[in-house]
Every structure is written in structure tokens, then in C-alpha cells.
Short mmCIF file of C-alpha atoms in Angstrom, two decimals:
data_model
loop_
_atom_site.label_atom_id
_atom_site.label_comp_id
_atom_site.label_asym_id
_atom_site.label_seq_id
_atom_site.Cartn_x
_atom_site.Cartn_y
_atom_site.Cartn_z
CA MET C 1 28.61 -23.50 -13.79
CA GLN C 2 26.18 -23.73 -10.65
CA VAL C 3 27.71 -20.96 -7.76
CA THR C 4 26.34 -21.67 -4.19
CA PHE C 5 26.79 -19.88 -1.40
CA SER C 6 26.28 -20.67 2.80
CA ALA C 7 23.66 -19.91 5.13
CA ALA C 8 24.30 -20.24 8.50
CA VAL C 9 21.21 -19.42 10.97
CA ALA C 10 21.02 -17.91 14.69
CA GLY C 11 17.18 -18.62 16.41
CA ALA C 12 16.82 -22.11 14.94
CA SER C 13 15.02 -23.81 17.34
CA GLY C 14 12.14 -21.31 16.84
CA TYR C 15 9.53 -20.90 14.69
CA ALA C 16 10.69 -18.01 12.01
CA GLY C 17 14.45 -20.49 12.37
CA GLY C 18 12.83 -24.11 11.15
CA GLU C 19 11.50 -21.99 8.64
CA MET C 20 13.88 -20.42 7.19
CA LEU C 21 15.02 -23.72 6.84
CA ARG C 22 13.10 -25.75 5.53
CA LEU C 23 13.09 -23.11 2.80
CA LEU C 24 16.66 -23.03 2.30
CA LEU C 25 16.39 -26.61 2.22
CA ALA C 26 14.48 -26.07 -0.66
CA HIS C 27 16.71 -23.88 -2.81
CA PRO C 28 18.68 -24.57 -5.60
CA ASP C 29 21.63 -22.43 -4.41
CA ALA C 30 21.43 -23.06 -1.23
CA VAL C 31 24.21 -24.80 1.35
CA VAL C 32 22.91 -24.90 5.15
CA GLY C 33 25.93 -23.89 7.44
CA ALA C 34 25.92 -23.87 11.07
CA VAL C 35 22.55 -23.98 13.25
CA THR C 36 22.25 -21.86 16.50
CA ALA C 37 20.41 -21.95 19.12
CA HIS C 38 20.13 -20.37 23.08
CA GLY C 39 18.28 -22.37 24.99
CA ASN C 40 18.31 -25.65 23.21
CA ALA C 41 22.07 -25.16 22.20
CA GLY C 42 23.59 -28.68 21.58
CA GLN C 43 20.80 -30.06 21.40
CA ARG C 44 19.31 -31.79 18.03
CA LEU C 45 17.71 -30.00 15.28
CA GLY C 46 15.19 -32.39 15.23
CA THR C 47 14.11 -32.58 18.02
CA GLN C 48 12.88 -29.25 17.83
CA HIS C 49 11.95 -29.11 14.42
CA ALA C 50 11.43 -33.34 13.32
CA HIS C 51 9.92 -31.73 9.69
CA LEU C 52 13.35 -30.95 8.50
CA VAL C 53 14.75 -34.75 7.82
CA PRO C 54 17.76 -33.35 6.43
CA LEU C 55 18.79 -31.88 9.37
CA ALA C 56 17.42 -33.91 11.64
CA ASP C 57 20.66 -34.56 13.49
CA ARG C 58 22.36 -31.30 13.80
CA VAL C 59 23.17 -30.31 16.83
CA LEU C 60 21.90 -26.86 17.19
CA GLU C 61 25.06 -24.38 18.63
CA PRO C 62 25.50 -21.42 20.50
CA THR C 63 24.27 -18.36 19.52
CA SER C 64 27.83 -16.91 18.24
CA VAL C 65 30.58 -14.91 16.90
CA GLU C 66 33.01 -18.52 15.94
CA SER C 67 29.96 -20.54 14.56
CA LEU C 68 28.03 -17.62 12.29
CA ALA C 69 31.35 -16.44 10.38
CA GLY C 70 32.04 -17.32 7.46
CA HIS C 71 29.16 -17.93 6.69
CA ASP C 72 27.83 -16.17 3.06
CA VAL C 73 24.83 -15.31 4.28
CA VAL C 74 23.35 -15.18 8.60
CA VAL C 75 19.94 -15.23 8.72
CA LEU C 76 19.38 -13.85 12.84
CA ALA C 77 15.96 -15.51 14.23
CA LEU C 78 16.42 -14.23 17.68
CA PRO C 79 14.29 -11.83 20.06
CA HIS C 80 13.72 -7.77 19.54
CA GLY C 81 16.63 -6.13 20.59
CA ALA C 82 19.28 -9.82 20.28
CA SER C 83 19.91 -8.61 16.85
CA GLY C 84 22.53 -5.60 16.84
CA GLU C 85 24.57 -5.74 19.19
CA LEU C 86 25.23 -10.11 17.73
CA THR C 87 26.02 -7.18 14.15
CA ALA C 88 28.21 -5.28 15.18
CA ALA C 89 30.22 -8.41 16.79
CA LEU C 90 30.45 -10.70 13.55
CA GLU C 91 31.27 -6.74 11.66
CA ALA C 92 33.84 -6.52 14.21
CA ALA C 93 35.76 -10.08 13.57
CA GLY C 94 35.75 -9.25 9.77
CA SER C 95 31.89 -10.61 8.98
CA GLU C 96 31.63 -9.39 4.73
CA ALA C 97 28.49 -11.94 5.18
CA LEU C 98 24.57 -10.72 4.02
CA VAL C 99 22.76 -10.57 6.82
CA LEU C 100 19.17 -11.36 7.11
CA ASP C 101 17.57 -10.00 10.58
CA LEU C 102 14.28 -11.41 10.70
CA GLY C 103 13.37 -8.94 13.91
CA ALA C 104 12.52 -5.75 14.68
CA ASP C 105 15.41 -4.15 15.67
CA HIS C 106 16.51 -2.44 11.96
CA ARG C 107 12.74 -2.44 10.50
CA LEU C 108 11.52 1.28 11.96
CA THR C 109 13.54 4.75 10.37
CA ASP C 110 11.74 6.93 13.46
CA ALA C 111 14.21 5.97 16.43
CA ALA C 112 11.90 8.45 18.46
CA ALA C 113 9.25 5.12 17.17
CA TRP C 114 11.25 2.50 18.43
CA GLU C 115 11.64 3.68 21.55
CA ALA C 116 8.16 4.51 22.17
CA PHE C 117 7.38 0.50 21.43
CA TYR C 118 10.25 -1.45 22.24
CA GLY C 119 11.85 0.57 25.02
CA SER C 120 15.76 0.46 24.57
CA ALA C 121 18.15 2.70 22.15
CA HIS C 122 17.49 2.63 18.59
CA ALA C 123 19.55 -0.21 16.86
CA GLY C 124 19.41 2.15 13.20
CA ALA C 125 17.88 1.65 9.72
CA TRP C 126 19.00 -1.15 7.19
CA PRO C 127 17.30 -1.65 3.96
CA TYR C 128 13.27 -3.42 4.07
CA GLY C 129 13.03 -6.52 3.28
CA MET C 130 9.30 -5.53 1.82
CA PRO C 131 10.11 -5.81 -2.48
CA GLU C 132 6.37 -5.67 -3.86
CA LEU C 133 6.32 -2.22 -1.18
CA ILE C 134 5.32 0.78 -3.12
CA LEU C 135 7.55 4.04 -3.12
CA THR C 136 5.96 7.63 -3.46
CA GLY C 137 4.85 7.63 -7.23
CA GLY C 138 3.84 4.13 -7.32
CA THR C 139 7.21 3.91 -10.45
CA THR C 140 9.46 1.90 -8.64
CA ARG C 141 9.70 -0.75 -5.60
CA GLN C 142 11.71 -1.51 -2.34
CA ARG C 143 13.74 -4.58 -4.80
CA ASP C 144 15.02 -1.70 -6.24
CA VAL C 145 16.90 -1.21 -2.92
CA LEU C 146 17.52 -4.48 -1.82
CA ARG C 147 19.65 -5.20 -5.17
CA GLY C 148 23.49 -5.35 -3.80
CA ALA C 149 22.32 -5.47 0.40
CA ARG C 150 24.36 -7.00 2.78
CA GLN C 151 22.02 -5.80 5.24
CA ILE C 152 18.33 -6.39 4.93
CA ALA C 153 15.44 -6.28 8.08
CA VAL C 154 12.69 -8.68 6.94
CA PRO C 155 9.00 -6.59 7.86
CA GLY C 156 7.18 -8.12 10.56
CA CYS C 157 4.45 -10.50 9.52
CA ASN C 158 1.46 -8.29 10.35
CA VAL C 159 2.90 -5.94 8.31
CA THR C 160 3.52 -7.44 5.32
CA ALA C 161 -0.22 -8.05 5.69
CA VAL C 162 -1.64 -4.88 6.32
CA THR C 163 0.68 -3.60 3.73
CA LEU C 164 -0.41 -5.16 0.33
CA ALA C 165 -3.85 -5.19 1.46
CA LEU C 166 -4.15 -1.38 1.11
CA GLN C 167 -0.62 0.25 -0.59
CA PRO C 168 -2.86 0.36 -4.01
CA GLY C 169 -5.45 2.55 -3.06
CA VAL C 170 -2.62 4.72 -1.36
CA ALA C 171 -0.41 5.58 -3.85
CA ALA C 172 -3.05 5.62 -6.06
CA GLY C 173 -4.46 8.75 -4.55
CA VAL C 174 -7.61 6.12 -4.21
CA VAL C 175 -8.25 6.07 -0.12
CA ASP C 176 -7.85 8.59 3.19
CA PRO C 177 -5.07 7.25 4.81
CA GLY C 178 -6.72 9.41 7.69
CA ASP C 179 -8.52 6.58 8.95
CA VAL C 180 -7.06 3.02 8.21
CA VAL C 181 -9.02 0.01 10.49
CA ALA C 182 -7.85 -3.31 10.53
CA VAL C 183 -8.86 -6.49 12.17
CA LEU C 184 -6.56 -9.31 11.72
CA ALA C 185 -6.53 -13.07 12.55
CA VAL C 186 -3.70 -14.10 13.22
CA GLY C 187 -2.47 -17.56 14.09
CA TYR C 188 -0.42 -19.15 16.84
CA SER C 189 3.20 -19.69 15.45
CA GLY C 190 2.84 -16.23 15.13
CA ALA C 191 3.26 -15.53 18.94
CA GLY C 192 6.73 -18.05 18.60
CA LYS C 193 7.51 -21.03 20.63
CA ALA C 194 7.58 -19.95 24.01
CA ALA C 195 5.19 -21.41 26.50
CA LYS C 196 3.43 -19.17 27.86
CA PRO C 197 -0.44 -20.10 29.63
CA HIS C 198 -2.23 -18.34 27.21
CA LEU C 199 -1.05 -20.31 24.02
CA LEU C 200 -1.78 -23.21 25.48
CA ALA C 201 -3.79 -25.98 23.60
CA ALA C 202 -7.19 -25.27 26.32
CA GLU C 203 -6.88 -22.61 26.75
CA GLY C 204 -6.33 -22.12 22.79
CA LEU C 205 -8.90 -24.33 20.96
CA GLY C 206 -12.16 -23.19 19.81
CA SER C 207 -12.03 -19.91 21.28
CA LEU C 208 -10.81 -15.74 19.54
CA ALA C 209 -8.38 -13.85 21.05
CA PRO C 210 -7.72 -10.64 20.72
CA TYR C 211 -4.29 -8.63 22.18
CA ALA C 212 -3.12 -5.62 22.21
CA VAL C 213 -5.33 -3.99 21.95
CA GLY C 214 -5.86 0.27 22.04
CA GLY C 215 -2.96 0.64 20.30
CA THR C 216 -0.49 -0.91 22.10
CA HIS C 217 0.94 -3.72 19.25
CA ARG C 218 4.45 -2.60 17.75
CA HIS C 219 4.08 -3.15 14.25
CA ILE C 220 1.90 0.06 14.63
CA PRO C 221 4.47 2.77 13.56
CA GLU C 222 5.97 -0.14 11.05
CA ILE C 223 2.82 0.33 8.35
CA GLU C 224 2.47 4.02 8.80
CA GLN C 225 5.87 3.93 8.26
CA ASN C 226 5.20 2.27 5.14
CA LEU C 227 2.55 3.63 4.21
CA ARG C 228 4.08 6.52 3.82
CA ALA C 229 7.17 5.07 1.38
CA ALA C 230 3.79 4.84 -0.89
CA GLY C 231 2.85 8.03 -1.45
CA ALA C 232 0.66 8.92 2.20
CA GLY C 233 0.57 12.09 4.61
CA GLN C 234 -0.99 11.39 7.72
CA VAL C 235 -1.77 8.01 8.14
CA ARG C 236 -3.87 7.12 10.32
CA LEU C 237 -3.82 2.96 11.78
CA SER C 238 -6.20 1.10 14.06
CA PHE C 239 -5.26 -1.70 14.31
CA THR C 240 -6.75 -4.68 16.53
CA PRO C 241 -4.67 -8.68 15.77
CA VAL C 242 -6.49 -11.26 16.97
CA LEU C 243 -5.35 -15.02 17.69
CA ALA C 244 -7.36 -17.40 16.29
CA PRO C 245 -7.04 -21.13 17.01
CA VAL C 246 -5.35 -22.61 13.89
CA ALA C 247 -0.84 -22.36 13.38
CA ARG C 248 -0.33 -20.61 10.57
CA GLY C 249 -1.52 -17.80 8.58
CA ILE C 250 -2.94 -14.04 9.36
CA LEU C 251 -6.41 -13.27 7.04
CA ALA C 252 -5.89 -8.53 7.69
CA THR C 253 -9.11 -7.01 7.16
CA VAL C 254 -8.63 -3.23 6.47
CA THR C 255 -10.80 -0.50 5.29
CA ALA C 256 -10.51 3.83 4.54
CA PRO C 257 -12.64 6.16 3.50
CA LEU C 258 -13.14 6.41 -0.16
CA ALA C 259 -11.93 9.39 -1.34
CA PRO C 260 -13.22 12.24 -3.48
CA GLY C 261 -14.55 11.87 -6.57
CA ALA C 262 -12.80 7.63 -6.69
CA ASP C 263 -15.44 4.54 -7.34
CA ALA C 264 -16.03 0.90 -7.14
CA GLY C 265 -13.97 1.22 -10.90
CA SER C 266 -10.69 3.16 -10.22
CA VAL C 267 -9.81 1.53 -6.63
CA ARG C 268 -10.05 -2.81 -8.52
CA ALA C 269 -8.20 -0.86 -11.18
CA ALA C 270 -5.00 0.34 -8.26
CA TRP C 271 -5.11 -2.69 -7.36
CA ALA C 272 -4.98 -4.64 -10.14
CA GLN C 273 -1.82 -2.19 -11.78
CA ALA C 274 -0.37 -2.62 -8.11
CA TYR C 275 0.24 -5.95 -8.36
CA ASP C 276 0.69 -6.88 -12.24
CA GLY C 277 3.32 -9.45 -12.46
CA GLU C 278 4.30 -9.55 -9.63
CA PRO C 279 5.61 -12.77 -8.97
CA PHE C 280 4.53 -13.80 -5.39
CA VAL C 281 0.68 -11.40 -4.10
CA HIS C 282 -2.15 -10.97 -6.46
CA LEU C 283 -5.54 -10.00 -6.67
CA LEU C 284 -8.28 -12.68 -6.90
CA PRO C 285 -10.90 -12.08 -9.20
CA GLU C 286 -13.77 -9.93 -8.22
CA GLY C 287 -16.15 -12.27 -6.25
CA SER C 288 -13.81 -14.62 -5.28
CA TRP C 289 -12.13 -14.28 -1.66
CA PRO C 290 -8.65 -14.59 0.29
CA THR C 291 -9.15 -17.54 2.85
CA THR C 292 -5.16 -18.51 4.83
CA ALA C 293 -5.51 -22.02 3.80
CA MET C 294 -4.93 -20.84 0.13
CA VAL C 295 -1.47 -19.81 1.28
CA THR C 296 -0.33 -21.55 3.33
CA GLY C 297 2.99 -23.10 3.07
CA ALA C 298 3.93 -21.00 -0.06
CA ASN C 299 5.36 -17.61 -0.74
CA THR C 300 1.65 -15.90 -1.47
CA ALA C 301 -0.33 -13.02 -0.94
CA LEU C 302 -3.94 -13.16 -1.53
CA VAL C 303 -5.10 -10.37 -2.14
CA GLN C 304 -9.10 -8.75 -2.41
CA VAL C 305 -10.43 -4.99 -2.77
CA ALA C 306 -13.79 -3.86 -3.00
CA VAL C 307 -16.47 -0.57 -2.07
CA ASP C 308 -18.77 -0.28 0.60
CA GLU C 309 -20.66 1.67 -1.13
CA ARG C 310 -23.46 2.62 1.67
CA ALA C 311 -19.94 4.00 4.59
CA GLY C 312 -18.32 5.37 1.57
CA ARG C 313 -15.56 2.89 2.94
CA VAL C 314 -12.08 0.23 0.59
CA VAL C 315 -12.53 -3.04 1.92
CA ALA C 316 -9.49 -5.10 1.43
CA VAL C 317 -8.75 -8.57 2.66
CA CYS C 318 -4.76 -10.45 2.66
CA ALA C 319 -4.41 -13.63 3.43
CA ILE C 320 -0.43 -15.25 3.44
CA ASP C 321 0.87 -17.52 5.23
CA ASN C 322 2.83 -15.86 8.18
CA LEU C 323 5.84 -17.79 8.71
CA VAL C 324 5.85 -17.87 4.87
CA LYS C 325 6.08 -14.55 3.14
CA GLY C 326 4.94 -12.78 6.37
CA THR C 327 8.48 -13.98 7.08
CA ALA C 328 10.76 -16.49 6.39
CA GLY C 329 9.58 -15.97 1.79
CA ALA C 330 10.07 -12.61 2.63
CA ALA C 331 13.71 -12.53 4.04
CA VAL C 332 14.21 -15.51 1.27
CA GLN C 333 13.37 -13.58 -1.49
CA SER C 334 15.10 -10.51 -0.10
CA MET C 335 18.01 -12.40 -0.29
CA ASN C 336 18.42 -13.95 -3.46
CA LEU C 337 17.73 -10.02 -4.62
CA ALA C 338 20.83 -9.33 -3.14
CA LEU C 339 22.99 -11.97 -3.60
CA GLY C 340 21.47 -10.70 -7.49
CA LEU C 341 20.16 -14.58 -7.95
CA PRO C 342 16.15 -14.90 -9.38
CA GLU C 343 13.70 -12.91 -7.47
CA THR C 344 11.39 -16.64 -7.12
CA ALA C 345 14.03 -18.57 -6.31
CA GLY C 346 13.59 -21.77 -4.01
CA LEU C 347 9.99 -20.07 -3.77
CA SER C 348 6.55 -21.45 -4.65
CA THR C 349 3.06 -20.27 -5.21
CA VAL C 350 2.05 -24.35 -4.71
CA GLY C 351 -0.48 -23.88 -0.62
CA VAL C 352 -0.87 -27.26 0.68
CA ALA C 353 -4.27 -28.57 0.90
CA PRO C 354 -6.49 -29.17 2.73
#
């Protein structure tokens, strides 16, 4: 007998919340419960997400403990800093729901790093929602931690792309994580749905725009945390994201020095071994490079790696859809593990093209 679960989505009018609803609609065991919002409460969901036809007539409820209580799963697609208080209120009300936080509130284990980059009190760390994250020694993955979890912190989208690009080399000791350089092309949906002048079509179309330059991006400590989890000692990271005039997608180009004694053969072997058997992370055949078009709409991360012999550096490239593998897809994947369901339930590696 098939057992279903009900899932409520807070912040359902935003891009991440809408993508979460799209994936839940495709999940064989999910029933969509309450959909809530703040400024858009009282509106039909279809006014914000016309593509979600089965849910178009749902009315967005105010985000409150009352609207979210009683569900098996609660997804928080809220601004940074908003999840901690709401989660505490749910616990006080006796909720036993699995809570998935799509925001940053519970990702970092270092309270000082949180306070330095986010400027507020640390809400505490939850189990980290990247099943493929390699843990020190390379023999276990984060998915083992997620089984049976009741609170999960979903990773940042840029973090996912950089981590999946480089972690095999860190775990295998074939790169030096003391000099990592990451440059990312990022689709505009990663900036959220709020109306801002620099996000207007007139400003963005035909233009590439760097942002959070010079070590200021909030995803930096999270990337460093993941590389340390994979076995790095000291991590030194230069991280530069660039807004690209596309709706979805991240293309991360990550380089690091080749470790002494390593060569092109050992580098490729490290990536091949790390992702052998992974359902959603794939190392492409040699000579084929990832593009964001390859992963649009899919929970897939495509990776390629090469050695720049003249520079003495490893070059790794990863493409993901920032709203799927970078956010909602990672949440569903982690949710499946926590609920004891097949990890791949409701998720596809088939993209949309052209």
C-alpha cells in the first residue's frame, strides 16, 4: 500500500518556493498542503506561478504556525534570518514535521562565520542537505547523515556547483585547496523575485555583471566548510559570481593547483571514482564540457575536469540548474532520504531543450 505525506511550503510565491511546488507535484508520494506567503498572502497562487496549473486556484495563506502545523513536511523558502524563529514556534506548538530550510539560517556550523557574513545571531546548524558531499576519508557521504533527519539545511546554489566541481580532488589529495579560484556565471532567478533596478530586463539583457566581489559573498564560508568536510586542511578561496542574462543555471569554473605527484590520469580517476554510481552527479566523457542548457529543469549536476599543464592547475567545471539541483531538487533528494523513500523519487535527470 502506498503511503503519502503532506507537505506545506512557506514562501510559496517566490522562485524557490514555486520550484519546490513543481517538484512536489511530480512526487509519487507527496500531497501538497498549505501554501503560504507574506506580502502576497490572499492572492491566488496562479497569479505568481501560472505554470503550476494544478495549484493555480489555491489561495496563499499568511505564513504562520497555524497554517503550517499538522503537515508531515514543512518547507521554508524564506529570506535569510526568518527560519529560526518560525522553526522554534513550530516546535513549541508540538509539530513533529520534517523541516527543510531553503534559506541559509542553519547551514553553517561556525557561529562566528555566520555572524561575520550575515550580521545576526547564529540560529544553530542542522544536518546539511547535500547527499553527495564527501566526508573526510572519502568512504562515506552526507546521505548517511540525512537518513532519518528531522531538520535539514538545504545548501546554497553556488555552493553546490563549486563543491561538486572540486571536492573529488580535495578528497583524493590531487589538488591543493590552499589556492582555489572560482568564477561562476549565474542566472537571474538566483537573485530572487524581488523587484530591483539592476534586475530589470533593460539592465540585464545583453550584459554580464559581477557582484559580491572581493570575498564578500555569503556563500564563501559554506564552500570552505564543505571542502574541509571533504578533507581539506586550510582552504583559501577566491570566489566571484557573475550575473548572466539567463533565467536559470549556474556554470562554475573552479581551479586549484595540482598537488605534488598528481597527474592528469590520477586527477580524472579521482573524479570518476567519486561520482561512480551517483544518480544525479555525472562526470562527462573526456572532451565534453558542461553547459547550463544541458541541465535546465533537471536535478542533474554535470562535471568535467582537466589539467592545465602550463599553469600547473586543475580546472573543474560544473553546470547545474540553480532552482533544481541548486535548491528545490536538493531539498526533495534530502527529504526522500529523511523519510526513508528512494532518493530519486520525484526527481528527473531529463532536462528541457532547446
